[in-house]
Amino acid sequence: GAVVSQHPSWVICKSGTSVKIECRSLDFQATTMFWYRQFPKQSLMLMATSNEGSKATYEQGVEKDKFLINHASLTLSTLTVTSAHPEDSSFYICSAEGGTTSGRELFFGEGSRLTVL
Amino acid sequence: ELKVEQNPLFLSMQEGKNYTIYCNYSTTSDRLYWYRQDPGKSLESLFVLLSNGAVKQEGRLMASLDTKARLSTLHITAAVHDLSATYFCAVGSNYQLIWGAGTKLIIKP
């Protein structure tokens, strides 16, 4: 089946620094990718929809200047957490729509755990 | 505004027993998803339900959808320890999903 890969899987950084997370569709092209955030023992929260070649669509309450999304190619979307602070520590998950023999479905990356000290 | 409610939030049960997790949603939607998440891991797709009366089964898990009642169920038959995980339902269109809070399922040997 289709595979979505995230990198890094775990990152620890100092407060005030920026961190980039990559989301790649390995064997299919994805014009649309989605970024989610998950706090411990909580559900997923959709942060933004990443559209190839255009600006991302952010959900209400998500700071677009804080969470920069770039979808430069059909196989890569990046999320940059700028000037990270401890409250940004979370599990970030991307997903992409891909086709299978059963039809189209949503595939998820392995997730990236961000810890800001 | 679309809201998704799962019930129960936590469930501990013995192996071999049956149980059902419920997912209610507030407005009509194109499709309903069930996912599994193991601790520290990402999500694994279990089922996609598209139409009223849809029923899908995979092993000991069976999912159904009643669009009139805006209710989906995930039924676990003769639970085994390997099914211990957190199960999420999600509802939405064009993959812009609203998620339930999740049901943490612990199955004791």
XYZ file of C-alpha atoms in Angstrom:
226
model
C 0.000 0.000 0.000
C 0.855 3.661 -0.173
C 3.443 4.887 2.303
C 3.846 8.249 3.963
C 7.120 8.926 5.728
C 7.856 11.607 8.311
C 11.233 12.850 9.414
C 12.487 13.230 12.065
C 10.522 10.848 14.242
C 11.711 12.549 17.406
C 13.340 15.908 17.931
C 14.385 17.790 21.042
C 15.230 21.458 20.679
C 15.852 24.516 22.766
C 13.254 27.197 23.262
C 13.446 29.914 20.627
C 14.816 27.721 17.859
C 12.943 26.558 14.774
C 12.287 22.981 13.817
C 11.363 21.558 10.416
C 9.384 18.349 9.992
C 9.173 16.668 6.604
C 6.316 14.592 5.262
C 6.905 12.563 2.112
C 4.638 10.386 0.039
C 7.006 7.625 -1.029
C 5.203 5.881 -3.853
C 2.455 8.235 -4.915
C 1.846 11.884 -5.633
C -0.130 13.885 -3.136
C -1.551 17.232 -4.129
C -3.009 17.581 -0.673
C -1.469 16.704 2.663
C -2.796 17.312 6.138
C -0.989 18.237 9.331
C -2.314 17.202 12.723
C -1.255 17.815 16.276
C -1.848 15.402 19.122
C -1.305 16.151 22.796
C -0.684 13.228 25.173
C -3.734 11.064 25.681
C -5.830 13.330 23.490
C -7.290 13.119 20.048
C -5.905 14.554 16.838
C -6.458 18.171 15.935
C -6.304 19.191 12.292
C -3.902 22.125 12.029
C -3.836 22.825 8.325
C -4.354 21.501 4.834
C -1.250 21.694 2.703
C -1.844 22.261 -1.006
C 0.893 21.676 -3.575
C 1.909 24.910 -5.243
C -0.323 27.154 -3.172
C -0.746 28.447 0.345
C -1.822 26.159 3.115
C -5.272 26.449 4.612
C -5.090 26.796 8.372
C -7.751 25.796 10.846
C -9.172 28.378 13.189
C -6.870 29.146 16.069
C -3.695 27.884 14.381
C -1.070 30.591 13.926
C 0.144 30.542 10.341
C 3.262 32.542 11.202
C 4.103 30.081 13.929
C 3.537 26.927 11.937
C 4.904 27.465 8.448
C 3.794 24.936 5.869
C 5.411 24.513 2.485
C 4.234 22.019 -0.120
C 6.833 22.529 -2.801
C 6.379 19.279 -4.681
C 3.829 16.538 -5.168
C 5.693 14.290 -2.736
C 6.872 16.633 -0.007
C 5.262 18.916 2.537
C 7.167 20.534 5.392
C 6.000 21.952 8.695
C 8.316 24.430 10.380
C 7.632 25.325 13.981
C 9.192 28.761 14.322
C 10.600 30.099 17.589
C 9.448 26.983 19.374
C 8.406 27.123 22.998
C 7.648 24.346 25.489
C 3.917 24.628 24.816
C 4.622 23.606 21.219
C 5.816 20.221 22.441
C 3.498 17.691 20.894
C 3.159 14.768 18.513
C 2.787 16.036 14.952
C 1.302 13.719 12.329
C 0.925 14.258 8.607
C -1.340 12.436 6.213
C -1.835 12.304 2.485
C -4.571 11.102 0.214
C -3.504 8.262 -2.037
C -4.996 5.675 -4.319
C -5.164 1.925 -3.756
C -6.859 -0.941 -5.549
C -9.775 -0.379 -3.182
C -10.054 3.312 -3.999
C -8.656 6.429 -2.424
C -7.855 6.621 1.234
C -5.868 8.606 3.747
C -2.407 7.412 4.715
C -0.642 8.612 7.826
C 3.006 9.240 8.522
C 4.692 7.697 11.530
C 4.462 10.954 13.459
C 7.114 13.325 14.782
C 7.456 13.901 18.494
C 8.684 17.401 19.300
C 10.015 18.260 22.725
C 10.970 21.881 23.355
C 13.151 22.496 26.382
C -20.376 22.755 13.540
C -19.526 19.101 13.241
C -18.901 17.344 16.530
C -17.875 13.758 17.062
C -18.412 11.934 20.333
C -17.035 8.542 21.237
C -18.229 6.343 24.023
C -16.740 4.949 26.162
C -13.453 6.829 26.534
C -11.793 4.004 28.407
C -12.544 0.325 28.448
C -10.860 -2.525 30.244
C -12.109 -5.995 29.460
C -11.156 -9.633 29.654
C -10.018 -11.674 26.714
C -12.794 -13.561 25.038
C -15.485 -10.975 25.745
C -17.458 -8.897 23.265
C -17.926 -5.159 23.398
C -19.040 -2.220 21.259
C -17.592 1.266 20.920
C -19.977 3.989 19.785
C -19.341 7.043 17.647
C -22.005 9.741 17.344
C -21.674 12.748 15.073
C -23.742 15.886 14.881
C -24.218 16.672 11.183
C -24.338 14.738 7.945
C -21.017 13.803 6.432
C -19.563 11.981 3.420
C -17.765 9.266 5.245
C -16.743 7.871 8.594
C -13.386 6.377 9.482
C -12.110 4.112 12.214
C -8.445 4.149 13.141
C -6.250 2.337 15.606
C -3.324 3.920 17.430
C -0.753 2.047 19.494
C 1.139 3.985 22.195
C 3.708 6.337 20.711
C 2.782 5.361 17.181
C 0.838 6.882 14.332
C -2.546 5.789 13.094
C -3.549 2.657 11.291
C -6.620 2.775 9.103
C -9.198 0.139 10.007
C -12.377 0.981 8.129
C -13.924 3.581 5.856
C -17.715 3.619 5.858
C -19.425 5.466 3.062
C -23.131 4.742 3.082
C -26.062 4.050 5.324
C -26.137 0.466 6.451
C -22.501 -0.138 5.532
C -20.928 -2.973 7.480
C -17.288 -3.983 7.250
C -15.439 -6.717 9.069
C -11.772 -7.475 9.542
C -10.907 -10.290 11.882
C -12.475 -9.679 15.286
C -13.510 -6.117 14.447
C -16.721 -5.129 12.732
C -17.817 -1.587 11.953
C -21.243 -0.368 10.948
C -22.796 2.936 9.970
C -26.306 4.306 10.454
C -26.392 7.701 8.763
C -29.948 8.404 9.852
C -29.024 8.027 13.497
C -25.585 9.551 12.823
C -24.061 6.624 14.626
C -21.258 4.227 13.906
C -20.296 1.243 16.001
C -17.080 -0.732 16.267
C -17.805 -4.175 17.624
C -15.114 -6.350 19.105
C -15.761 -10.062 19.127
C -13.928 -12.458 21.459
C -11.311 -9.855 22.306
C -7.641 -10.794 22.384
C -4.760 -8.954 24.040
C -3.341 -7.795 20.686
C -6.373 -5.579 20.183
C -5.329 -3.356 23.092
C -4.931 0.128 21.621
C -6.714 3.442 21.328
C -9.434 3.523 18.708
C -10.542 6.733 17.039
C -13.477 7.491 14.817
C -13.316 10.472 12.487
C -15.903 12.123 10.285
C -15.593 14.592 7.464
C -15.438 15.416 3.811
C -12.442 15.619 1.523
C -10.331 14.162 4.315
C -10.735 17.252 6.480
C -11.606 15.161 9.450
C -13.091 15.888 12.836
C -11.938 13.324 15.371
C -13.569 11.649 18.297
C -11.730 11.748 21.610
C -10.654 8.149 21.254
C -11.432 5.003 23.199
C -8.543 3.470 25.076
C -9.072 -0.267 25.098
C -7.158 -2.537 27.456
C -7.702 -6.265 27.096
C -6.481 -8.370 29.956
C -5.307 -11.943 29.413
